[in-house]
Amino acid sequence: MYGQAHRVSGAAGLPEVGKLRVDGRRLQARLEELGEIGSTGDGGCARLALTDEDRTARDLVVTWMRDLGLEVSIDGIGNVVGLRQGSESGPPVLCGSHIDTVATGGIFDGNLGVLAGLEVLETLERAGVSTRRPLAVAFFTDEEGARFAPDMLGSLVYAGGMGVEDAYDLCGIDGARLGDELSRIGYLGAAPCPGEAPYAYVELHIEQGPVLESHGEVIGAVTGVQGISWQEIVFEGQFNHAGTTPMAYRHDACYAAGAVVLAARALAEQLGGDQVATVGRLDLHPDLVNVVAGRALLTVDLRNTDEGALQAAERQMVEEIDRIAAAEGVTAARRSLARFEPVVFDSRVVELVEATAKAQRHRVRRLPSGAGHDAQMLARMCPAGMIFVPSVGGVSHNPAEKTLPEHVEAGANVLLEVLWRLADEELVS
Ligand code: HGY
Ligand code: MN
Ligand code: MN
């Protein structure tokens, strides 16, 4: 996996790779300070993409990047990259994640990957270590996709998976146009999209599930990301009086939506394995106690590690939706919000994460990611991989989201060594 190390020789007494450690307290303090922006008062934060809270958080992280002397660039979709020059020019080793959150977000999802990357660069800077390749840390726009679908939008555009003009015309769940919001918060940058292909990309992220914690492991060497299918369904029935309309006369969009909720759960249970299904949005109109809902909007999120199984689940879900609509006498309009096939990370990066975790004496496991991540988009343009750290109780997208400080520090130290090795050595097959 690794050829002869091209160690950048520095002054005597420079720390050796694998011996340098981050400042866990500094990292924890930044996580908490960033977590105050959009605080929901219950330990969590709400920073939907391109809102004022997102802007404030962006401004803070950009200030930290500039204070560290990084060269900060902002691209046409608002992705921000802080670059630390190496002793040689060429594509950087990139790390990062996202700082937008869901409405019931915690302070670790995404933020950890960005702030740990910043901590790694600060640790190297303070130690006087210069790497051969440039190192960079990024935060990508709208990773959550909660306001503007699809998710991983900024990294998708960075990797050339969507044209920036198409992205500008995306409409948010609040009716806002993405391009207008990006301009409004002042983050429609001049750097080109697609972005420069990095030499490699590594993302530290909380697992957001129960696997590491339940097995007593500290580090996850992530093998890939499962497939994602998001669709929006709008049922149109007939508004009617709740009291005077006999049941046989009804065309109840809410009833149809409820049937889809039950069908989605039944589908996941029937298919078993890695299949998951979620109805996360349900919006009724007029949403009044005494009116039969004539309109219902809902979303169905289907995921599976296997592409064939995911396609089968999608087909079965569509059949169910059409059956339900016909039986209730309502129309069903479907729209895809996101569709990403499963991604497998570069085995050399996975091996490096695993070997580094072992060298630092952490219990480590290989596992796929249940959540989507920017790394799955960067994997389209360079060797990419991820480092997971445990989520307490496996909880995420919840104000109670938590990762123990010692696990935050462990993940950042593994990230430090992985990035340093990628910046100085050759990734060989
Ligand atoms: O939806 C996801 O998997 C991620 O949180 N964007
Ligand atoms: Mn995330
Ligand atoms: Mn998330």
XYZ file of C-alpha atoms and ligand atoms in Angstrom:
437
model
C 0.000 0.000 0.000
C 2.763 2.440 0.775
C 5.973 2.979 -1.091
C 9.133 4.565 0.267
C 8.048 7.509 2.428
C 9.027 10.852 0.956
C 9.447 12.414 4.341
C 9.880 16.119 4.020
C 13.061 16.695 5.886
C 12.787 19.530 8.281
C 14.815 20.944 11.087
C 16.046 18.378 13.566
C 13.601 17.655 16.343
C 10.527 17.790 14.146
C 7.912 15.289 15.328
C 7.667 12.092 13.371
C 4.398 11.150 11.704
C 2.442 9.005 14.135
C 3.962 10.752 17.142
C 2.189 14.123 16.863
C -1.198 14.554 18.539
C -3.974 17.134 18.242
C -5.151 19.407 21.011
C -8.422 17.749 21.993
C -9.474 20.591 24.244
C -9.079 23.163 21.473
C -11.128 20.971 19.141
C -13.864 20.409 21.723
C -14.022 24.147 22.443
C -14.511 24.927 18.765
C -17.204 22.256 18.410
C -19.075 23.847 21.306
C -18.587 27.408 20.030
C -19.817 26.478 16.539
C -22.660 24.524 18.124
C -23.915 27.733 19.768
C -24.801 29.143 16.338
C -28.405 28.169 15.678
C -28.599 26.636 19.142
C -32.009 25.080 19.848
C -31.408 25.431 23.570
C -31.508 21.679 24.200
C -27.918 20.843 23.300
C -28.609 20.784 19.598
C -28.561 23.291 16.781
C -30.595 24.133 13.703
C -28.630 25.507 10.772
C -30.489 24.624 7.583
C -28.473 25.304 4.445
C -28.127 28.934 3.343
C -30.085 30.361 6.260
C -28.774 33.231 8.372
C -27.557 30.689 10.915
C -25.609 28.897 8.194
C -24.057 32.207 7.145
C -22.995 33.008 10.699
C -21.440 29.573 11.086
C -19.667 29.930 7.733
C -18.273 33.310 8.760
C -16.886 31.845 12.004
C -15.176 28.890 10.322
C -13.753 31.132 7.582
C -12.352 33.394 10.306
C -10.700 30.395 11.961
C -9.284 29.333 8.586
C -7.901 32.806 7.907
C -6.506 33.146 11.431
C -4.545 29.984 10.713
C -3.134 31.541 7.560
C -4.972 29.208 5.177
C -5.712 30.390 1.656
C -9.519 30.478 1.607
C -11.479 30.011 -1.630
C -15.253 29.995 -2.164
C -16.695 28.368 -5.266
C -19.847 28.948 -7.299
C -22.021 26.749 -5.065
C -20.617 28.159 -1.819
C -18.192 25.359 -0.982
C -15.337 26.790 1.103
C -11.773 25.381 1.002
C -8.917 26.434 3.293
C -5.534 25.487 1.805
C -2.150 25.042 3.520
C 0.689 25.007 1.000
C 3.084 22.066 0.862
C 6.755 22.041 -0.048
C 5.658 20.917 -3.533
C 2.777 22.192 -5.643
C 0.050 19.919 -6.997
C -3.375 18.692 -5.943
C -3.955 18.880 -2.182
C -4.885 16.134 0.207
C -8.360 17.303 1.156
C -10.411 16.676 4.286
C -13.643 18.220 5.541
C -17.394 17.686 5.729
C -20.354 20.052 6.232
C -21.585 22.618 8.774
C -25.224 22.808 7.745
C -27.497 20.749 9.983
C -31.044 19.403 10.075
C -33.620 21.235 12.208
C -33.105 18.830 15.111
C -29.352 18.659 14.607
C -26.597 17.911 17.046
C -23.233 19.691 17.238
C -21.141 16.830 15.818
C -22.772 15.778 12.514
C -20.545 17.276 9.814
C -19.037 19.875 12.122
C -16.610 17.325 13.549
C -15.066 16.597 10.151
C -14.539 20.266 9.374
C -13.207 21.295 12.789
C -11.008 18.199 13.171
C -9.527 19.011 9.756
C -8.844 22.540 10.924
C -7.306 21.135 14.131
C -5.008 18.877 12.110
C -3.742 21.822 10.077
C -3.267 23.913 13.202
C -1.388 21.083 14.927
C 0.984 20.703 11.978
C 1.440 24.475 11.782
C 2.242 24.804 15.468
C 4.671 21.873 15.244
C 6.440 23.489 12.299
C 5.774 20.486 10.098
C 5.625 21.101 6.384
C 4.117 18.387 4.241
C 5.111 17.558 0.715
C 1.655 17.962 -0.791
C -0.652 20.832 0.122
C -3.298 20.018 2.728
C -6.781 21.517 2.659
C -9.950 21.454 4.714
C -13.371 22.142 3.215
C -16.988 22.549 4.168
C -19.475 21.719 1.451
C -22.790 23.445 0.883
C -26.125 21.833 1.759
C -24.892 18.357 2.643
C -28.107 17.592 4.498
C -30.432 18.283 1.577
C -33.139 18.952 4.164
C -34.038 22.410 2.822
C -32.801 21.990 -0.754
C -32.745 18.407 -2.073
C -30.716 16.438 -3.047
C -28.386 15.904 -0.136
C -24.633 16.258 -0.610
C -25.515 19.011 -3.094
C -22.358 21.115 -2.739
C -19.974 18.182 -3.062
C -22.065 16.798 -5.940
C -21.546 20.075 -7.829
C -17.859 20.149 -6.764
C -17.423 16.676 -8.280
C -19.224 17.646 -11.487
C -22.358 15.605 -10.784
C -24.689 18.570 -11.233
C -24.269 21.835 -13.117
C -24.089 24.864 -10.891
C -26.810 26.631 -12.905
C -29.153 23.680 -12.340
C -28.358 23.864 -8.640
C -29.213 27.561 -8.514
C -32.766 26.785 -9.688
C -33.464 24.212 -6.986
C -36.516 25.146 -4.923
C -36.435 24.695 -1.145
C -39.198 23.220 1.003
C -39.904 26.846 1.978
C -40.194 27.954 -1.659
C -36.837 29.746 -1.710
C -34.581 29.486 -4.793
C -31.150 28.157 -3.947
C -29.223 30.649 -6.090
C -31.031 33.588 -4.489
C -30.272 32.321 -0.985
C -26.611 31.700 -1.836
C -26.282 35.303 -3.053
C -28.249 36.639 -0.102
C -25.854 35.140 2.447
C -22.825 36.302 0.442
C -21.353 32.888 -0.413
C -21.765 32.747 -4.178
C -18.039 32.539 -4.798
C -15.826 32.895 -7.851
C -13.863 29.650 -7.657
C -14.890 27.315 -10.506
C -17.262 24.343 -10.290
C -16.403 21.479 -10.722
C -13.519 21.888 -8.323
C -9.918 20.672 -8.582
C -9.581 16.906 -8.122
C -7.704 16.395 -4.837
C -4.882 13.856 -4.511
C -7.111 12.115 -1.948
C -10.030 12.951 0.354
C -10.616 11.750 3.931
C -13.640 12.665 6.053
C -13.948 12.189 9.801
C -17.599 11.803 10.825
C -19.687 10.469 13.680
C -21.174 7.070 12.860
C -24.720 8.198 13.639
C -25.622 4.576 14.295
C -25.123 1.964 17.052
C -22.471 -0.351 15.560
C -19.170 0.934 16.986
C -20.555 1.618 20.434
C -22.322 -1.754 20.665
C -19.069 -3.553 19.775
C -16.842 -1.442 21.997
C -14.857 -0.061 19.060
C -13.522 3.488 18.799
C -12.693 3.856 15.103
C -14.626 2.842 11.997
C -12.726 2.316 8.753
C -15.643 3.090 6.462
C -15.876 0.822 3.417
C -18.484 2.811 1.528
C -21.935 4.448 1.569
C -25.270 2.752 0.939
C -27.557 3.740 -1.922
C -30.085 6.547 -1.351
C -33.478 7.087 -2.997
C -35.609 10.088 -2.012
C -38.985 10.750 -3.604
C -41.766 13.229 -3.015
C -45.397 12.175 -3.528
C -48.349 14.558 -3.810
C -51.816 13.056 -3.463
C -54.721 15.165 -4.763
C -58.159 14.094 -3.546
C -61.235 16.154 -2.765
C -61.601 18.739 -0.025
C -64.826 17.955 1.760
C -66.788 18.381 4.939
C -65.691 16.091 7.762
C -69.232 15.800 9.082
C -71.456 15.598 6.062
C -69.389 13.431 3.705
C -70.262 9.722 3.954
C -67.131 7.513 4.068
C -67.895 5.944 0.683
C -67.895 9.398 -0.924
C -64.464 10.419 0.270
C -61.261 10.915 -1.686
C -59.063 11.526 1.283
C -55.453 12.485 0.456
C -54.475 12.111 4.111
C -55.806 8.567 4.235
C -53.738 7.733 1.129
C -50.652 9.267 2.718
C -51.212 7.270 5.882
C -51.450 4.091 3.832
C -48.069 4.906 2.262
C -46.539 5.418 5.704
C -47.670 1.933 6.716
C -46.634 0.459 3.331
C -43.107 1.895 3.630
C -42.591 0.305 7.044
C -44.036 -2.995 5.840
C -41.753 -2.927 2.786
C -38.603 -2.518 4.894
C -39.698 -5.311 7.243
C -40.576 -7.595 4.360
C -37.276 -6.994 2.475
C -35.200 -7.147 5.643
C -31.394 -7.024 5.530
C -30.043 -3.490 5.171
C -33.313 -2.092 3.761
C -34.569 1.022 5.538
C -37.571 3.190 4.713
C -38.627 6.533 6.197
C -41.503 8.934 5.661
C -39.968 12.112 7.079
C -42.218 14.838 5.674
C -46.051 14.844 5.740
C -47.826 18.058 4.835
C -51.637 18.195 4.649
C -53.850 20.834 3.125
C -55.795 22.596 4.471
C -54.628 20.827 7.664
C -57.834 21.711 9.519
C -59.803 19.625 11.955
C -63.074 19.597 10.036
C -61.905 19.323 6.418
C -61.155 16.077 4.590
C -57.620 16.716 3.289
C -57.748 17.256 -0.465
C -53.977 17.403 -0.720
C -51.120 15.572 0.969
C -47.382 15.894 0.310
C -45.038 13.303 1.744
C -41.498 12.050 1.177
C -40.184 8.487 1.118
C -36.477 7.856 1.870
C -35.366 4.335 0.860
C -31.809 3.071 1.376
C -29.916 -0.165 0.882
C -26.279 -1.198 0.556
C -27.223 -3.244 -2.521
C -28.265 -1.392 -5.692
C -30.407 -4.236 -7.031
C -32.284 -4.530 -3.755
C -32.800 -0.759 -3.662
C -34.251 -0.790 -7.173
C -36.595 -3.609 -6.177
C -37.695 -1.623 -3.144
C -38.343 1.429 -5.324
C -40.426 -0.586 -7.789
C -42.463 -2.126 -4.988
C -43.012 1.284 -3.375
C -44.302 2.771 -6.654
C -46.696 -0.154 -7.121
C -48.015 0.397 -3.596
C -48.460 4.134 -4.140
C -50.389 3.565 -7.378
C -52.555 0.852 -5.760
C -53.379 3.107 -2.792
C -54.207 6.069 -5.050
C -56.534 3.980 -7.244
C -58.328 2.511 -4.239
C -58.946 5.958 -2.666
C -59.741 7.689 -5.923
C -56.963 10.257 -5.591
C -54.218 11.183 -8.036
C -50.547 10.645 -7.172
C -47.734 12.805 -8.573
C -44.194 11.520 -7.824
C -40.914 13.388 -8.097
C -37.395 12.112 -7.409
C -35.519 14.319 -4.936
C -32.273 12.341 -4.760
C -30.917 9.098 -6.177
C -27.357 7.948 -5.477
C -26.063 4.423 -6.003
C -23.991 2.736 -3.300
C -20.339 3.870 -3.256
C -17.273 1.761 -2.368
C -14.284 3.690 -0.993
C -10.714 3.202 -2.255
C -9.366 0.100 -0.531
C -5.970 1.751 -0.002
C -7.561 4.555 1.982
C -9.674 2.105 3.960
C -6.538 0.077 4.735
C -4.647 3.220 5.765
C -7.421 4.252 8.164
C -7.547 0.755 9.648
C -3.749 0.449 9.967
C -3.451 3.918 11.510
C -6.155 3.190 14.051
C -4.365 -0.039 15.040
C -1.012 1.741 15.224
C -2.618 4.222 17.620
C -3.959 1.268 19.606
C -7.660 1.822 18.961
C -10.126 -0.978 18.430
C -11.279 -0.588 14.813
C -13.944 -2.123 12.608
C -14.703 -1.879 8.913
C -18.293 -0.926 8.172
C -20.465 0.745 5.523
C -22.113 4.087 6.155
C -25.888 4.192 6.580
C -25.855 7.969 6.099
C -24.895 9.903 3.006
C -21.672 11.915 3.123
C -19.669 14.326 0.991
C -16.998 11.634 0.725
C -19.263 9.650 -1.585
C -19.158 12.533 -4.059
C -15.407 13.168 -3.736
C -14.944 9.438 -4.454
C -16.000 10.275 -8.024
C -12.806 12.290 -8.507
C -10.102 10.879 -6.218
C -9.270 8.087 -3.742
C -11.612 8.758 -0.835
C -12.385 7.280 2.543
C -13.896 8.015 5.936
C -13.127 7.631 9.605
C -16.043 7.024 11.992
C -16.181 7.576 15.717
C -18.967 6.228 17.947
C -22.310 7.948 18.519
C -23.609 7.596 22.061
C -26.723 5.430 21.893
C -26.426 5.454 18.113
C -28.462 8.660 18.064
C -28.127 11.440 15.465
C -30.224 14.124 13.783
C -31.285 14.690 17.373
C -30.203 17.356 19.902
C -28.968 14.531 22.138
C -26.396 13.533 19.476
C -23.105 12.972 21.344
C -19.615 11.609 20.861
C -17.344 11.358 23.901
C -14.453 13.877 23.971
C -11.920 11.047 24.068
C -13.461 9.589 20.903
C -13.489 13.005 19.225
C -9.782 13.282 20.020
C -9.057 9.719 18.882
C -10.762 10.333 15.551
C -8.869 13.582 15.030
C -5.539 11.886 15.795
C -6.240 9.146 13.274
C -7.217 11.850 10.764
C -3.939 13.708 11.492
C -1.775 10.700 10.748
C -3.797 9.562 7.715
C -3.681 13.018 6.130
C 0.013 13.457 6.930
C 0.890 10.099 5.339
C -1.217 10.863 2.266
C 0.500 14.250 1.990
C 4.019 12.825 2.198
C 3.864 9.306 0.846
C 2.641 7.558 -2.295
C -0.649 5.695 -2.453
C 0.457 2.565 -4.228
C -1.693 -0.438 -5.054
O -29.414 12.018 4.613
C -28.272 11.714 4.913
O -27.867 10.565 4.910
C -27.288 12.786 5.334
O -27.570 13.173 6.652
N -27.324 13.883 4.427
Mn -23.299 14.459 8.098
Mn -26.796 14.600 8.725
